[in-house]
Structure formats: C-alpha cells, structure tokens
Coordinates of C-alpha atoms in Angstrom, one line a residue:
Chain A
G1 CA 105.4 179.6 237.7
A2 CA 108.7 179.1 238.9
V3 CA 111.6 181.6 238.2
V4 CA 115.1 181.6 238.4
S5 CA 117.0 184.8 238.1
Q6 CA 121.1 185.1 237.4
H7 CA 123.4 188.1 237.7
P8 CA 125.1 189.1 236.0
S9 CA 123.6 188.5 232.7
W10 CA 126.9 189.1 231.0
V11 CA 130.1 189.9 232.1
I12 CA 133.5 190.9 230.8
C13 CA 136.7 190.5 232.7
K14 CA 140.7 190.5 232.5
S15 CA 142.6 187.1 232.1
G16 CA 143.4 186.4 235.8
T17 CA 140.7 187.7 237.7
S18 CA 137.7 186.4 239.4
V19 CA 134.3 186.4 238.0
K20 CA 131.0 185.2 240.6
I21 CA 127.8 184.6 239.2
E22 CA 124.9 184.4 241.5
C23 CA 122.0 182.2 240.6
R24 CA 118.5 182.3 242.5
S25 CA 115.0 180.9 242.7
L26 CA 112.5 183.5 243.3
D27 CA 109.8 182.0 244.1
F28 CA 110.8 178.5 245.5
Q29 CA 113.5 176.5 247.3
A30 CA 115.9 174.8 245.7
T31 CA 118.3 172.3 248.1
T32 CA 119.4 171.4 244.3
M33 CA 120.7 173.5 242.1
F34 CA 122.8 172.5 239.0
W35 CA 125.7 174.6 236.9
Y36 CA 126.1 173.9 232.9
R37 CA 127.9 175.5 230.3
Q38 CA 127.4 175.9 226.7
F39 CA 129.7 176.7 224.2
P40 CA 128.8 178.7 221.1
K41 CA 126.0 176.3 218.8
Q42 CA 127.1 173.4 221.4
S43 CA 124.8 171.9 223.6
L44 CA 124.8 172.4 227.6
M45 CA 127.1 170.3 229.3
L46 CA 126.3 169.9 233.2
M47 CA 129.3 171.1 235.2
A48 CA 128.2 170.4 239.1
T49 CA 125.4 170.0 241.1
S50 CA 125.0 172.2 243.9
N51 CA 123.6 171.1 247.2
E52 CA 122.4 173.6 250.1
G53 CA 124.4 173.3 253.0
S54 CA 126.9 170.8 251.4
K55 CA 129.6 170.6 249.0
A56 CA 129.1 170.3 245.6
T57 CA 129.1 167.5 243.3
Y58 CA 131.2 168.0 240.0
E59 CA 130.9 166.1 237.3
Q60 CA 134.1 164.3 235.7
G61 CA 136.7 166.9 234.2
V62 CA 135.3 170.3 235.8
E63 CA 138.2 171.5 238.0
K64 CA 136.6 171.8 241.3
D65 CA 138.9 174.9 242.6
K66 CA 138.4 176.7 239.6
F67 CA 134.9 176.7 239.6
L68 CA 133.9 177.2 243.2
I69 CA 130.5 176.6 243.9
N70 CA 128.6 178.2 247.2
H71 CA 125.1 176.7 248.0
A72 CA 124.6 178.8 251.5
S73 CA 120.7 179.4 251.3
L74 CA 117.7 178.1 250.1
T75 CA 117.5 180.1 247.2
L76 CA 120.6 180.9 246.0
S77 CA 123.7 179.3 244.8
T78 CA 127.0 180.9 243.2
L79 CA 129.6 180.1 240.9
T80 CA 132.8 181.7 241.1
V81 CA 135.1 181.3 238.0
T82 CA 138.9 181.8 239.9
S83 CA 141.9 182.9 237.4
A84 CA 139.6 183.2 234.4
H85 CA 141.6 182.5 231.2
P86 CA 140.2 183.6 227.8
E87 CA 138.9 179.5 227.3
D88 CA 136.6 179.7 230.3
S89 CA 134.7 182.4 228.2
S90 CA 131.6 180.8 227.5
F91 CA 127.9 181.2 228.3
Y92 CA 126.7 179.6 232.1
I93 CA 123.6 178.7 232.7
C94 CA 121.8 177.6 236.2
S95 CA 118.8 175.1 237.0
A96 CA 116.7 174.7 240.5
R97 CA 114.6 172.1 241.1
D98 CA 111.6 173.0 243.1
S99 CA 112.6 171.0 246.8
G100 CA 108.8 171.7 247.8
T101 CA 107.2 169.4 245.4
E102 CA 107.7 165.8 243.7
E103 CA 108.3 167.5 240.2
E104 CA 111.3 166.5 238.3
T105 CA 111.3 169.6 236.0
Q106 CA 114.4 172.2 236.5
Y107 CA 113.7 175.7 235.8
F108 CA 116.6 177.5 234.0
G109 CA 118.0 180.4 234.7
P110 CA 118.6 183.1 231.4
G111 CA 122.1 182.7 231.4
T112 CA 125.5 184.6 232.2
R113 CA 127.4 185.0 229.2
L114 CA 131.2 185.6 230.2
L115 CA 134.1 187.0 228.3
V116 CA 137.6 186.8 229.3
L117 CA 139.9 189.0 227.9
Chain B
A1 CA 124.6 155.9 231.1
Q2 CA 121.8 157.7 229.6
S3 CA 122.3 159.3 226.5
V4 CA 119.9 161.6 224.2
T5 CA 120.6 161.3 220.1
Q6 CA 119.3 164.5 218.4
L7 CA 120.0 162.8 215.0
D8 CA 119.3 166.1 212.7
S9 CA 121.5 169.4 213.8
Q10 CA 119.5 171.5 211.5
V11 CA 115.7 171.3 210.1
P12 CA 114.7 174.2 208.1
V13 CA 110.9 174.3 207.3
F14 CA 108.9 176.6 205.5
E15 CA 106.3 179.2 207.9
E16 CA 102.7 176.8 208.5
A17 CA 104.6 173.7 207.2
P18 CA 104.4 170.3 209.8
V19 CA 107.7 169.8 211.4
E20 CA 108.9 166.6 213.3
L21 CA 112.5 167.2 215.7
R22 CA 114.0 163.8 215.9
C23 CA 115.5 162.3 219.3
N24 CA 116.2 159.0 220.4
Y25 CA 117.4 158.1 224.0
S26 CA 119.6 155.4 225.6
S27 CA 118.9 153.8 229.0
S28 CA 118.3 150.6 230.9
V29 CA 116.1 152.1 233.0
S30 CA 113.1 153.7 233.2
V31 CA 113.4 157.8 231.9
Y32 CA 112.0 161.0 232.2
L33 CA 112.3 162.9 229.1
F34 CA 112.1 166.7 228.0
W35 CA 112.0 168.8 225.2
Y36 CA 113.3 172.5 226.1
V37 CA 113.8 175.3 223.5
Q38 CA 116.4 178.1 223.6
Y39 CA 115.9 181.2 221.8
P40 CA 118.7 183.2 221.0
N41 CA 120.8 184.8 223.8
Q42 CA 118.5 183.0 226.2
G43 CA 117.9 180.4 228.6
L44 CA 116.1 177.2 228.5
Q45 CA 112.1 177.2 228.6
L46 CA 110.6 173.8 228.8
L47 CA 108.4 172.8 226.3
L48 CA 107.1 169.5 227.7
K49 CA 107.9 166.9 229.3
Y50 CA 106.8 163.1 229.8
L51 CA 107.0 161.1 233.2
S52 CA 104.6 158.3 233.0
G53 CA 101.1 157.7 232.0
S54 CA 100.1 158.6 228.3
T55 CA 102.8 158.5 225.2
L56 CA 101.2 161.8 224.0
V57 CA 102.3 164.8 225.6
K58 CA 100.9 168.0 224.8
G59 CA 103.2 171.4 225.7
I60 CA 103.0 174.8 225.0
N61 CA 103.3 176.6 221.8
G62 CA 101.2 174.1 220.4
F63 CA 104.1 171.4 220.4
E64 CA 103.5 167.6 221.3
A65 CA 105.7 164.8 221.8
E66 CA 105.1 160.8 221.6
F67 CA 106.9 158.9 224.3
N68 CA 107.6 155.1 222.4
K69 CA 109.2 152.9 224.3
S70 CA 109.9 150.1 222.0
Q71 CA 112.0 152.7 219.5
T72 CA 113.2 154.6 222.3
S73 CA 112.2 157.9 220.7
F74 CA 110.5 161.1 221.8
H75 CA 109.8 162.9 218.8
L76 CA 108.7 166.7 218.8
R77 CA 105.7 167.5 216.6
K78 CA 104.4 170.7 215.7
P79 CA 101.3 170.7 213.2
S80 CA 102.0 174.2 211.4
V81 CA 105.3 176.3 212.2
H82 CA 105.5 179.8 212.9
I83 CA 108.2 182.2 212.1
S84 CA 108.5 182.9 216.0
D85 CA 109.3 179.2 216.5
T86 CA 112.9 179.8 215.3
A87 CA 114.9 178.7 217.8
E88 CA 117.2 175.7 219.1
Y89 CA 115.5 173.1 220.6
F90 CA 117.0 170.3 223.1
C91 CA 115.8 166.9 224.4
A92 CA 116.7 165.5 227.3
V93 CA 116.6 162.7 229.6
S94 CA 116.6 161.8 233.3
D95 CA 116.7 159.1 235.6
P96 CA 113.5 159.1 238.0
Y97 CA 115.4 156.8 240.6
S98 CA 118.6 158.8 240.7
S99 CA 118.4 161.3 243.6
A100 CA 121.1 163.9 242.2
S101 CA 118.3 164.5 239.3
K102 CA 120.8 165.1 236.8
I103 CA 119.7 166.1 233.2
I104 CA 121.6 164.9 230.1
F105 CA 121.3 167.0 227.2
G106 CA 121.1 166.3 223.5
S107 CA 123.4 168.2 220.9
G108 CA 120.3 170.4 219.6
T109 CA 118.3 170.9 216.7
R110 CA 118.1 174.6 215.3
L111 CA 114.4 175.0 213.4
S112 CA 114.7 177.4 211.0
I113 CA 111.5 179.1 209.6
R114 CA 111.4 180.4 205.9
P115 CA 108.7 183.2 205.4

C-alpha cells in the first residue's frame, strides 16, 4: 500500500531556531501534499496545501512566512518552522494524495513531534 | 462550507460489546466521507471511506459505516470491540468537486475499551 514517511519523528529545539520537517511519498508520486498540526487531545487542523512546482496554499490564519513550504519534487515536501517559539510546539502531520489515480484517499505520515524550549 | 461534528468526545465500552461512533456532516453539495483511526503518538490510518455507490461501507479491523444522506450522518460501527481498538477516531469530509482535495476533520472521539 501507499506509504508516507516523515523525518524527523521528533525534534527538540531552542526558541528562535528553525526546524525543517520532511514528508516523502515512498511508493507513489504526489503533486499535492498537505500539512496539518495537531495540539494535544485535539483534531487535525489543515495548515497548508503543498503543490509540486508552485507556491503552497495556506489556510486562513497560518503565517506563510513562519511556516515555509517547499514541494520541489513529486515525492518530497518540506515544512520549515522559522524562528520557532514554544507556542509552535505541536504534532505536525503530512499527507499525500496519489497523483497516478483518481482516488481521493490521502495517505498520512506518522507525524513529527516538535518541542520548542 | 463543509463541517463535521462528532458528538461524543469519549466513548467507553466493555470488551466484546458493540460500539457506534457518531458523525454528522454539513454540506450543500455531494461529499466524500472518511473515518480515520489514530493510535497513541502515531499518524492517521484510513479505516474506510464513502465515495459513491453502496451506502454501507466496510473497512479494516471489522469496522463498517453507513452513509445516510437524509440524516447527513456517517456513523461508525463495530459489532464486537477488542482492547486493541482503543484509539482516537476521526470522521472527515471532502468536496468531490474541489480540485484542492482538502479534508476537513471532526474533533475526534476517544474510544476506550474496558476489559
């Protein structure tokens, strides 16, 4: 089946540093990937839609200059949290849709837990 | 705009008992509906989905859900639960006519199984 990986699985950083999270589709191509964040005991909130070869589409209230998204290839999207602060601590999850099918299913990565000290 | 409501934030059930997790959606157009499961500290796994056709959808791990257009519901059921079913369950909706393919999630229902 379709597999999506994320790296790293967890990261601890100091306030003010930048953190990059990778999302890869391992056995399919994805022109569209999605980035979510999930606070403890809450649902997933869509942050942005990552489009291969073009700019990401951000949801209302999400700062595009703080959460930089790059989708340089059909199998890789990266989310960079710039100048991270403690309030950015969260569980970040990506998903990818298989471009080679008509399927609407999104396949989710295992998530990246970010802790900003 | 589409939205999803999961009325129960927590559902405690005894092992081998049946369970129903409720999900209602609001949308002015046709929808795709999904149920995902999230085990502790993990990502989401697709349980089942409704795109079209038969309103009774069977998924993995013995779960099934029924699409009810008149009641705008997509409740998840399992006739006999196991301890390993303890997890967070999310109902989700997307717009089949949108090129963006965005999925909107409900707030989640925590299913806890008691021995």
